[in-house]
Amino acid sequence: MPSAIIVGSGPNGLAAALTLAAGGVDVTVLEASDSIGGGTRSGELTLPGLLHDHCSGFHPLAVDTGFSRQFGLENHGLRWSLPEVQYSHPLDGGRGASVWRSVDRTAGELGDDDNESYRRMFGPLTRRFPQIVDEFLQPLVHVPGHPVPLARFGLYAALPAALLARRWESEEARALFAGVAAHSFRPLWSVMSSAIGVALGTAAHRYGWPVAAGGSSTITTAMATRLAEYGGRIETGVSVRDHRELGRPDLLLLNTSPSAAADILGDDLPPRVGRAYRRFRHGPAAFQVAFAVEGGIPWAHEPSRRAGTVHVGGALPEIADAERRVVRGEMPERPFILVGQQSVADPDRAKDGVHPVDAYAHVPAGWTGDATRTIIDQIERFAPGFRDRIRSTRSLSTRQIEQYDPNFVGGDIVTGANTPFQLVFRPRVALNPYSAGIPGVYLCSAAAPPGAGAHGMAGWNAARSALAYLGSL
Ligand SMILES: Cc1cc2nc3c(=O)[nH]c(=O)nc-3n(C[C@H](O)[C@H](O)[C@H](O)COP(=O)(O)OP(=O)(O)OC[C@H]3O[C@@H](n4cnc5c(N)ncnc54)[C@H](O)[C@@H]3O)c2cc1C
């Protein structure tokens, strides 16, 4: 039986492990931390009994993928749970806009000027999204199986987000798109900065933005349960520094950042791959605050109280300015903030009327300041009375985020800048981007295509490459 070692038990590491084990490989996963899951772990952070997602909270792109269809984690303890409003965007004066599952309802609420235009863009994309997402969740350079829907998606995705947002007239509609596009951590005037926003925005209509009931950790515990059924093993508390410690497995898959992979593989890495891994660019960072909030956040824009995710940053020009500054290394006075209200979708997470809220601000890479007060002020701006409802907070700086999970280099929670170059060629220019240039060795983290997210698709794709390699021997 061929053997494989997977370094790292994030969703990509475990997806790779599971795919290899199902393919008849004897799999061992080595994880540096004491617990599995990487960016999908959950647990108490503020008050006893209040369940927070430590990192990943919402999973629109994990619901229907090649990996999810192969392994059916819903039969192994994973249950997706949807909020009523998928995401929303409050503006000053109690105004705002919201995304519902229905394209028509979302478009209708944007008013007469924008109704038709929203429907014309998101209607066809939503209908063809299963085909688009299959294309999107693999290396972008490939022969497309569904060229027509992919071309339609590409027409929008290629544009700067701030330009695409101008197809709508109202401040509400423009802000709604700016908020979802800002997930890319890119200046909104840069080429292809729409890509992630168009994908996530369409996914909200097709699949919703679900939380994992009982915490995101259930995503990876379901993978681990499945892996054990195939005879795979996981060892925690093992930090791998040098691949020579690992004996000679037939396959080695690294669920790490490219620079960590270069350290682990050392001189055995072909020099051109080593150079590419060390040149890999990380993006801006997050500063995280977990809150325990009595009665939830009192958003003045009422639908935001029913939204799983709330994008906080004001109108399009304000968000565009904040994102531009962050990429340039300047801390904006009013940064863009994502607020996760998981208990809206998963009510059991609230306890005695106190709700867990997981928020993070976009800040410059490696920023050393404390954004707790700034985050509270920004939320208070759109939810007067929020401050008085806070019962407990727990903040994590960019450095602490990297200490928590070394793949988030400098606090870069998406494991690699989404520059146009890296959207197309990550982690390096190669026919097989997962290959580390050593036979049987692969990079399978979010630094590889399709990039960030707790969907496991980088792991699944890398493992399929590895199985093809074994088959070719
Ligand atoms: C605050 C925050 C919010 C987020 N929100 C979302 C969201 O809502 N939705 C979403 O889809 N994604 C979200 N993400 C991103 C998501 O968590 C990541 O993209 C995803 O976890 C990447 O998976 P991965 O398997 O590649 O790596 P990771 O999850 O980072 O796992 C890597 C694992 O490898 C281990 N490791 C690394 N080096 C070594 C070594 N040398 N030896 C042994 N073990 C090692 C690490 O300890 C870690 O457990 C968020 C991330 C953060 C931080």
Short mmCIF file of N, CA, C and O in Angstrom, two decimals, residues 23-125:
data_model
loop_
_atom_site.label_atom_id
_atom_site.label_comp_id
_atom_site.label_asym_id
_atom_site.label_seq_id
_atom_site.Cartn_x
_atom_site.Cartn_y
_atom_site.Cartn_z
N GLY A 23 -8.49 6.76 -1.91
CA GLY A 23 -7.83 6.23 -3.11
C GLY A 23 -6.88 5.07 -2.79
O GLY A 23 -6.07 4.69 -3.64
N GLY A 24 -6.94 4.57 -1.55
CA GLY A 24 -6.15 3.38 -1.22
C GLY A 24 -4.76 3.68 -0.71
O GLY A 24 -3.87 2.82 -0.76
N VAL A 25 -4.54 4.88 -0.19
CA VAL A 25 -3.22 5.26 0.32
C VAL A 25 -3.25 5.19 1.85
O VAL A 25 -4.26 5.54 2.49
N ASP A 26 -2.15 4.75 2.45
CA ASP A 26 -2.01 4.70 3.91
C ASP A 26 -1.60 6.10 4.38
O ASP A 26 -0.49 6.56 4.08
N VAL A 27 -2.48 6.81 5.09
CA VAL A 27 -2.30 8.24 5.33
C VAL A 27 -2.03 8.55 6.79
O VAL A 27 -2.71 8.04 7.68
N THR A 28 -1.03 9.41 7.03
CA THR A 28 -0.80 9.96 8.37
C THR A 28 -0.79 11.48 8.26
O THR A 28 -0.09 12.04 7.41
N VAL A 29 -1.55 12.14 9.12
CA VAL A 29 -1.58 13.61 9.17
C VAL A 29 -0.82 14.05 10.40
O VAL A 29 -1.05 13.54 11.51
N LEU A 30 0.09 15.00 10.24
CA LEU A 30 0.86 15.55 11.37
C LEU A 30 0.45 17.01 11.56
O LEU A 30 0.55 17.81 10.63
N GLU A 31 0.02 17.35 12.75
CA GLU A 31 -0.48 18.69 13.02
C GLU A 31 0.32 19.31 14.18
O GLU A 31 0.47 18.71 15.23
N ALA A 32 0.80 20.55 13.96
CA ALA A 32 1.63 21.21 14.97
C ALA A 32 0.83 21.57 16.23
O ALA A 32 1.33 21.46 17.36
N SER A 33 -0.40 21.98 16.05
CA SER A 33 -1.20 22.42 17.18
C SER A 33 -1.70 21.21 17.97
O SER A 33 -1.63 20.07 17.51
N ASP A 34 -2.26 21.50 19.16
CA ASP A 34 -2.82 20.40 19.96
C ASP A 34 -4.20 19.99 19.46
O ASP A 34 -4.75 19.00 19.93
N SER A 35 -4.77 20.78 18.57
CA SER A 35 -6.10 20.41 18.07
C SER A 35 -6.09 20.51 16.55
O SER A 35 -5.34 21.28 15.96
N ILE A 36 -6.95 19.70 15.92
CA ILE A 36 -7.01 19.70 14.46
C ILE A 36 -7.87 20.86 13.96
O ILE A 36 -8.58 21.49 14.73
N GLY A 37 -7.79 21.11 12.67
CA GLY A 37 -8.78 22.01 12.05
C GLY A 37 -8.23 23.31 11.50
O GLY A 37 -8.92 23.99 10.74
N GLY A 38 -7.03 23.74 11.91
CA GLY A 38 -6.48 25.00 11.39
C GLY A 38 -7.48 26.13 11.53
O GLY A 38 -7.94 26.43 12.64
N GLY A 39 -7.85 26.73 10.42
CA GLY A 39 -8.77 27.88 10.43
C GLY A 39 -10.23 27.54 10.61
O GLY A 39 -11.08 28.41 10.44
N THR A 40 -10.54 26.29 10.97
CA THR A 40 -11.97 25.95 11.20
C THR A 40 -12.26 25.64 12.67
O THR A 40 -13.34 25.14 12.98
N ARG A 41 -11.32 25.93 13.56
CA ARG A 41 -11.57 25.56 14.96
C ARG A 41 -12.63 26.47 15.61
O ARG A 41 -12.78 27.63 15.21
N SER A 42 -13.33 25.95 16.58
CA SER A 42 -14.33 26.73 17.33
C SER A 42 -14.16 26.44 18.81
O SER A 42 -13.58 25.41 19.18
N GLY A 43 -14.69 27.31 19.64
CA GLY A 43 -14.65 27.08 21.08
C GLY A 43 -14.99 28.36 21.82
O GLY A 43 -15.30 29.39 21.22
N GLU A 44 -14.91 28.29 23.15
CA GLU A 44 -15.22 29.48 23.96
C GLU A 44 -14.10 30.50 23.82
O GLU A 44 -12.93 30.14 23.89
N LEU A 45 -14.45 31.75 23.62
CA LEU A 45 -13.42 32.81 23.58
C LEU A 45 -13.74 33.94 24.55
O LEU A 45 -12.86 34.67 24.95
N THR A 46 -15.03 34.10 24.87
CA THR A 46 -15.41 35.24 25.70
C THR A 46 -15.98 34.74 27.03
O THR A 46 -15.25 34.67 28.01
N LEU A 47 -17.25 34.35 27.03
CA LEU A 47 -17.87 33.88 28.27
C LEU A 47 -18.02 32.36 28.25
O LEU A 47 -18.15 31.77 27.16
N PRO A 48 -18.02 31.71 29.41
CA PRO A 48 -18.20 30.25 29.44
C PRO A 48 -19.49 29.85 28.74
O PRO A 48 -20.53 30.50 28.91
N GLY A 49 -19.39 28.82 27.90
CA GLY A 49 -20.57 28.28 27.22
C GLY A 49 -20.92 28.97 25.92
O GLY A 49 -21.82 28.54 25.21
N LEU A 50 -20.22 30.07 25.60
CA LEU A 50 -20.53 30.80 24.37
C LEU A 50 -19.58 30.35 23.27
O LEU A 50 -18.37 30.54 23.36
N LEU A 51 -20.15 29.74 22.22
CA LEU A 51 -19.33 29.10 21.18
C LEU A 51 -19.00 30.10 20.06
O LEU A 51 -19.90 30.61 19.40
N HIS A 52 -17.71 30.35 19.88
CA HIS A 52 -17.24 31.23 18.80
C HIS A 52 -16.53 30.40 17.74
O HIS A 52 -15.87 29.39 18.06
N ASP A 53 -16.60 30.83 16.49
CA ASP A 53 -15.71 30.31 15.46
C ASP A 53 -14.41 31.10 15.57
O ASP A 53 -14.43 32.33 15.51
N HIS A 54 -13.30 30.40 15.74
CA HIS A 54 -12.03 31.12 15.92
C HIS A 54 -11.63 31.85 14.64
O HIS A 54 -11.00 32.89 14.70
N CYS A 55 -11.95 31.28 13.49
CA CYS A 55 -11.56 31.91 12.21
C CYS A 55 -12.76 31.87 11.28
O CYS A 55 -13.64 32.70 11.35
N SER A 56 -12.78 30.83 10.42
CA SER A 56 -13.81 30.72 9.39
C SER A 56 -15.20 30.57 10.01
O SER A 56 -15.38 29.76 10.93
N GLY A 57 -16.17 31.35 9.47
CA GLY A 57 -17.52 31.28 10.03
C GLY A 57 -18.59 30.93 9.01
O GLY A 57 -19.56 30.25 9.33
N PHE A 58 -18.41 31.39 7.75
CA PHE A 58 -19.47 31.27 6.73
C PHE A 58 -18.90 30.56 5.50
O PHE A 58 -17.77 30.85 5.09
N HIS A 59 -19.70 29.67 4.90
CA HIS A 59 -19.11 28.72 3.95
C HIS A 59 -19.91 28.57 2.66
O HIS A 59 -20.28 27.45 2.28
N PRO A 60 -20.13 29.69 1.96
CA PRO A 60 -20.95 29.60 0.74
C PRO A 60 -20.33 28.74 -0.35
O PRO A 60 -21.06 28.15 -1.14
N LEU A 61 -19.01 28.63 -0.39
CA LEU A 61 -18.39 27.88 -1.47
C LEU A 61 -18.05 26.44 -1.07
O LEU A 61 -17.40 25.72 -1.82
N ALA A 62 -18.50 26.03 0.12
CA ALA A 62 -18.19 24.67 0.57
C ALA A 62 -19.37 23.72 0.37
O ALA A 62 -19.23 22.52 0.54
N VAL A 63 -20.53 24.28 0.02
CA VAL A 63 -21.76 23.49 0.06
C VAL A 63 -21.81 22.45 -1.06
O VAL A 63 -22.21 21.31 -0.83
N ASP A 64 -21.40 22.83 -2.26
CA ASP A 64 -21.58 21.95 -3.41
C ASP A 64 -20.30 21.97 -4.25
O ASP A 64 -20.16 22.77 -5.16
N THR A 65 -19.39 21.09 -3.90
CA THR A 65 -18.09 21.05 -4.60
C THR A 65 -17.80 19.60 -4.97
O THR A 65 -18.46 18.68 -4.48
N GLY A 66 -16.78 19.42 -5.78
CA GLY A 66 -16.36 18.05 -6.10
C GLY A 66 -16.05 17.28 -4.82
O GLY A 66 -16.43 16.12 -4.67
N PHE A 67 -15.39 17.95 -3.88
CA PHE A 67 -15.03 17.29 -2.62
C PHE A 67 -16.29 16.94 -1.81
O PHE A 67 -16.44 15.82 -1.33
N SER A 68 -17.21 17.92 -1.68
CA SER A 68 -18.40 17.65 -0.84
C SER A 68 -19.25 16.56 -1.46
O SER A 68 -19.82 15.73 -0.76
N ARG A 69 -19.29 16.53 -2.80
CA ARG A 69 -20.10 15.48 -3.45
C ARG A 69 -19.45 14.11 -3.26
O ARG A 69 -20.14 13.11 -3.10
N GLN A 70 -18.13 14.05 -3.26
CA GLN A 70 -17.47 12.74 -3.10
C GLN A 70 -17.64 12.21 -1.67
O GLN A 70 -17.79 11.01 -1.47
N PHE A 71 -17.59 13.12 -0.67
CA PHE A 71 -17.50 12.61 0.70
C PHE A 71 -18.74 12.83 1.57
O PHE A 71 -18.80 12.29 2.67
N GLY A 72 -19.71 13.60 1.12
CA GLY A 72 -20.98 13.71 1.84
C GLY A 72 -20.82 13.91 3.34
O GLY A 72 -21.32 13.11 4.14
N LEU A 73 -20.14 14.96 3.75
CA LEU A 73 -19.87 15.14 5.18
C LEU A 73 -21.14 15.36 6.00
O LEU A 73 -21.13 15.21 7.22
N GLU A 74 -22.22 15.71 5.30
CA GLU A 74 -23.50 15.90 6.01
C GLU A 74 -23.94 14.61 6.70
O GLU A 74 -24.71 14.65 7.65
N ASN A 75 -23.45 13.47 6.23
CA ASN A 75 -23.80 12.21 6.91
C ASN A 75 -22.83 11.89 8.05
O ASN A 75 -22.90 10.83 8.65
N HIS A 76 -21.91 12.80 8.31
CA HIS A 76 -20.89 12.53 9.33
C HIS A 76 -20.76 13.67 10.34
O HIS A 76 -19.68 13.98 10.82
N GLY A 77 -21.88 14.34 10.61
CA GLY A 77 -21.89 15.32 11.69
C GLY A 77 -21.84 16.77 11.25
O GLY A 77 -21.86 17.67 12.10
N LEU A 78 -21.80 17.02 9.93
CA LEU A 78 -21.80 18.42 9.47
C LEU A 78 -23.22 18.80 9.05
O LEU A 78 -23.86 18.10 8.27
N ARG A 79 -23.70 19.91 9.61
CA ARG A 79 -25.03 20.40 9.20
C ARG A 79 -24.93 21.89 8.89
O ARG A 79 -24.53 22.67 9.74
N TRP A 80 -25.24 22.24 7.65
CA TRP A 80 -25.23 23.66 7.28
C TRP A 80 -26.50 24.31 7.77
O TRP A 80 -27.58 23.72 7.70
N SER A 81 -26.36 25.54 8.24
CA SER A 81 -27.52 26.25 8.76
C SER A 81 -27.49 27.69 8.23
O SER A 81 -26.48 28.37 8.36
N LEU A 82 -28.61 28.11 7.65
CA LEU A 82 -28.62 29.40 6.95
C LEU A 82 -29.27 30.51 7.77
O LEU A 82 -30.29 30.27 8.42
N PRO A 83 -28.72 31.71 7.70
CA PRO A 83 -29.44 32.85 8.27
C PRO A 83 -30.57 33.25 7.32
O PRO A 83 -30.60 32.81 6.17
N GLU A 84 -31.47 34.09 7.81
CA GLU A 84 -32.56 34.56 6.94
C GLU A 84 -32.01 35.53 5.89
O GLU A 84 -32.32 35.44 4.71
N VAL A 85 -31.16 36.45 6.35
CA VAL A 85 -30.49 37.39 5.43
C VAL A 85 -29.05 36.89 5.29
O VAL A 85 -28.36 36.68 6.30
N GLN A 86 -28.61 36.68 4.05
CA GLN A 86 -27.27 36.08 3.87
C GLN A 86 -26.18 37.05 4.28
O GLN A 86 -25.28 36.71 5.03
N TYR A 87 -26.22 38.27 3.74
CA TYR A 87 -25.32 39.32 4.23
C TYR A 87 -25.98 40.67 4.03
O TYR A 87 -26.89 40.81 3.22
N SER A 88 -25.54 41.63 4.81
CA SER A 88 -26.17 42.94 4.69
C SER A 88 -25.12 44.03 4.87
O SER A 88 -23.98 43.75 5.28
N HIS A 89 -25.56 45.24 4.54
CA HIS A 89 -24.61 46.36 4.54
C HIS A 89 -25.31 47.61 5.07
O HIS A 89 -26.04 48.29 4.34
N PRO A 90 -25.13 47.91 6.35
CA PRO A 90 -25.77 49.11 6.89
C PRO A 90 -25.05 50.39 6.44
O PRO A 90 -23.84 50.39 6.26
N LEU A 91 -25.85 51.44 6.28
CA LEU A 91 -25.29 52.76 5.97
C LEU A 91 -25.76 53.74 7.05
O LEU A 91 -26.62 53.41 7.88
N ASP A 92 -25.21 54.93 7.00
CA ASP A 92 -25.60 55.92 8.01
C ASP A 92 -27.10 56.21 7.93
O ASP A 92 -27.72 56.08 6.86
N GLY A 93 -27.66 56.59 9.05
CA GLY A 93 -29.07 57.01 9.08
C GLY A 93 -30.04 55.84 9.04
O GLY A 93 -31.20 56.02 8.63
N GLY A 94 -29.58 54.64 9.41
CA GLY A 94 -30.49 53.48 9.44
C GLY A 94 -30.79 52.91 8.07
O GLY A 94 -31.60 52.00 7.93
N ARG A 95 -30.13 53.45 7.02
CA ARG A 95 -30.32 52.88 5.68
C ARG A 95 -29.46 51.63 5.53
O ARG A 95 -28.65 51.33 6.39
N GLY A 96 -29.61 50.97 4.38
CA GLY A 96 -28.77 49.81 4.14
C GLY A 96 -29.34 48.96 3.03
O GLY A 96 -30.34 49.31 2.42
N ALA A 97 -28.68 47.84 2.76
CA ALA A 97 -29.14 46.90 1.73
C ALA A 97 -28.80 45.50 2.20
O ALA A 97 -27.86 45.31 2.98
N SER A 98 -29.60 44.54 1.70
CA SER A 98 -29.42 43.16 2.17
C SER A 98 -29.49 42.18 1.02
O SER A 98 -30.19 42.42 0.04
N VAL A 99 -28.79 41.08 1.19
CA VAL A 99 -28.86 40.00 0.20
C VAL A 99 -29.62 38.83 0.81
O VAL A 99 -29.24 38.29 1.85
N TRP A 100 -30.71 38.49 0.12
CA TRP A 100 -31.54 37.35 0.51
C TRP A 100 -31.23 36.20 -0.45
O TRP A 100 -30.59 36.42 -1.47
N ARG A 101 -31.74 35.00 -0.15
CA ARG A 101 -31.55 33.90 -1.11
C ARG A 101 -32.12 34.28 -2.47
O ARG A 101 -31.52 34.00 -3.51
N SER A 102 -33.28 34.92 -2.47
CA SER A 102 -33.94 35.25 -3.72
C SER A 102 -33.29 36.45 -4.41
O SER A 102 -33.15 37.52 -3.81
N VAL A 103 -32.91 36.25 -5.69
CA VAL A 103 -32.38 37.37 -6.47
C VAL A 103 -33.46 38.44 -6.61
O VAL A 103 -33.21 39.65 -6.46
N ASP A 104 -34.70 38.01 -6.88
CA ASP A 104 -35.78 38.97 -7.11
C ASP A 104 -36.04 39.84 -5.88
O ASP A 104 -36.21 41.04 -5.97
N ARG A 105 -36.06 39.21 -4.73
CA ARG A 105 -36.32 39.98 -3.50
C ARG A 105 -35.18 40.98 -3.25
O ARG A 105 -35.41 42.14 -2.93
N THR A 106 -33.96 40.49 -3.44
CA THR A 106 -32.80 41.37 -3.22
C THR A 106 -32.85 42.55 -4.18
O THR A 106 -32.70 43.71 -3.78
N ALA A 107 -33.09 42.24 -5.46
CA ALA A 107 -33.12 43.28 -6.49
C ALA A 107 -34.26 44.25 -6.22
O ALA A 107 -34.09 45.47 -6.30
N GLY A 108 -35.42 43.69 -5.86
CA GLY A 108 -36.60 44.52 -5.64
C GLY A 108 -36.37 45.54 -4.54
O GLY A 108 -36.78 46.70 -4.65
N GLU A 109 -35.68 45.12 -3.50
CA GLU A 109 -35.46 46.04 -2.37
C GLU A 109 -34.46 47.14 -2.72
O GLU A 109 -34.33 48.11 -1.98
N LEU A 110 -33.71 46.96 -3.81
CA LEU A 110 -32.73 47.99 -4.17
C LEU A 110 -33.41 49.19 -4.87
O LEU A 110 -32.77 50.20 -5.10
N GLY A 111 -34.69 49.01 -5.20
CA GLY A 111 -35.42 50.15 -5.79
C GLY A 111 -35.43 50.08 -7.31
O GLY A 111 -34.68 49.33 -7.93
N ASP A 112 -36.28 50.94 -7.91
CA ASP A 112 -36.53 50.87 -9.35
C ASP A 112 -35.27 51.08 -10.19
O ASP A 112 -35.10 50.46 -11.23
N ASP A 113 -34.38 51.94 -9.73
CA ASP A 113 -33.20 52.24 -10.55
C ASP A 113 -32.27 51.04 -10.70
O ASP A 113 -31.56 50.93 -11.70
N ASP A 114 -32.25 50.17 -9.69
CA ASP A 114 -31.24 49.11 -9.68
C ASP A 114 -31.79 47.69 -9.79
O ASP A 114 -31.03 46.75 -10.01
N ASN A 115 -33.10 47.58 -9.66
CA ASN A 115 -33.76 46.28 -9.67
C ASN A 115 -33.36 45.45 -10.90
O ASN A 115 -32.81 44.35 -10.79
N GLU A 116 -33.58 46.02 -12.07
CA GLU A 116 -33.36 45.29 -13.32
C GLU A 116 -31.87 44.93 -13.49
O GLU A 116 -31.50 43.83 -13.88
N SER A 117 -31.02 45.89 -13.17
CA SER A 117 -29.59 45.70 -13.38
C SER A 117 -29.04 44.60 -12.45
O SER A 117 -28.18 43.80 -12.84
N TYR A 118 -29.54 44.56 -11.21
CA TYR A 118 -29.09 43.51 -10.28
C TYR A 118 -29.54 42.15 -10.79
O TYR A 118 -28.78 41.19 -10.84
N ARG A 119 -30.82 42.12 -11.22
CA ARG A 119 -31.36 40.85 -11.71
C ARG A 119 -30.64 40.36 -12.97
O ARG A 119 -30.36 39.18 -13.11
N ARG A 120 -30.31 41.30 -13.87
CA ARG A 120 -29.65 40.91 -15.12
C ARG A 120 -28.28 40.31 -14.87
O ARG A 120 -27.82 39.42 -15.57
N MET A 121 -27.61 40.83 -13.82
CA MET A 121 -26.28 40.28 -13.54
C MET A 121 -26.37 38.98 -12.72
O MET A 121 -25.83 37.94 -13.12
N PHE A 122 -27.07 39.02 -11.59
CA PHE A 122 -27.01 37.87 -10.69
C PHE A 122 -27.99 36.74 -11.07
O PHE A 122 -27.77 35.60 -10.68
N GLY A 123 -29.05 37.06 -11.85
CA GLY A 123 -30.01 36.01 -12.23
C GLY A 123 -29.34 34.90 -13.03
O GLY A 123 -29.29 33.74 -12.59
N PRO A 124 -28.75 35.22 -14.20
CA PRO A 124 -28.12 34.15 -15.00
C PRO A 124 -26.93 33.51 -14.28
O PRO A 124 -26.72 32.29 -14.38
N LEU A 125 -26.15 34.31 -13.55
CA LEU A 125 -25.01 33.72 -12.84
C LEU A 125 -25.49 32.70 -11.82
O LEU A 125 -24.92 31.62 -11.66
#
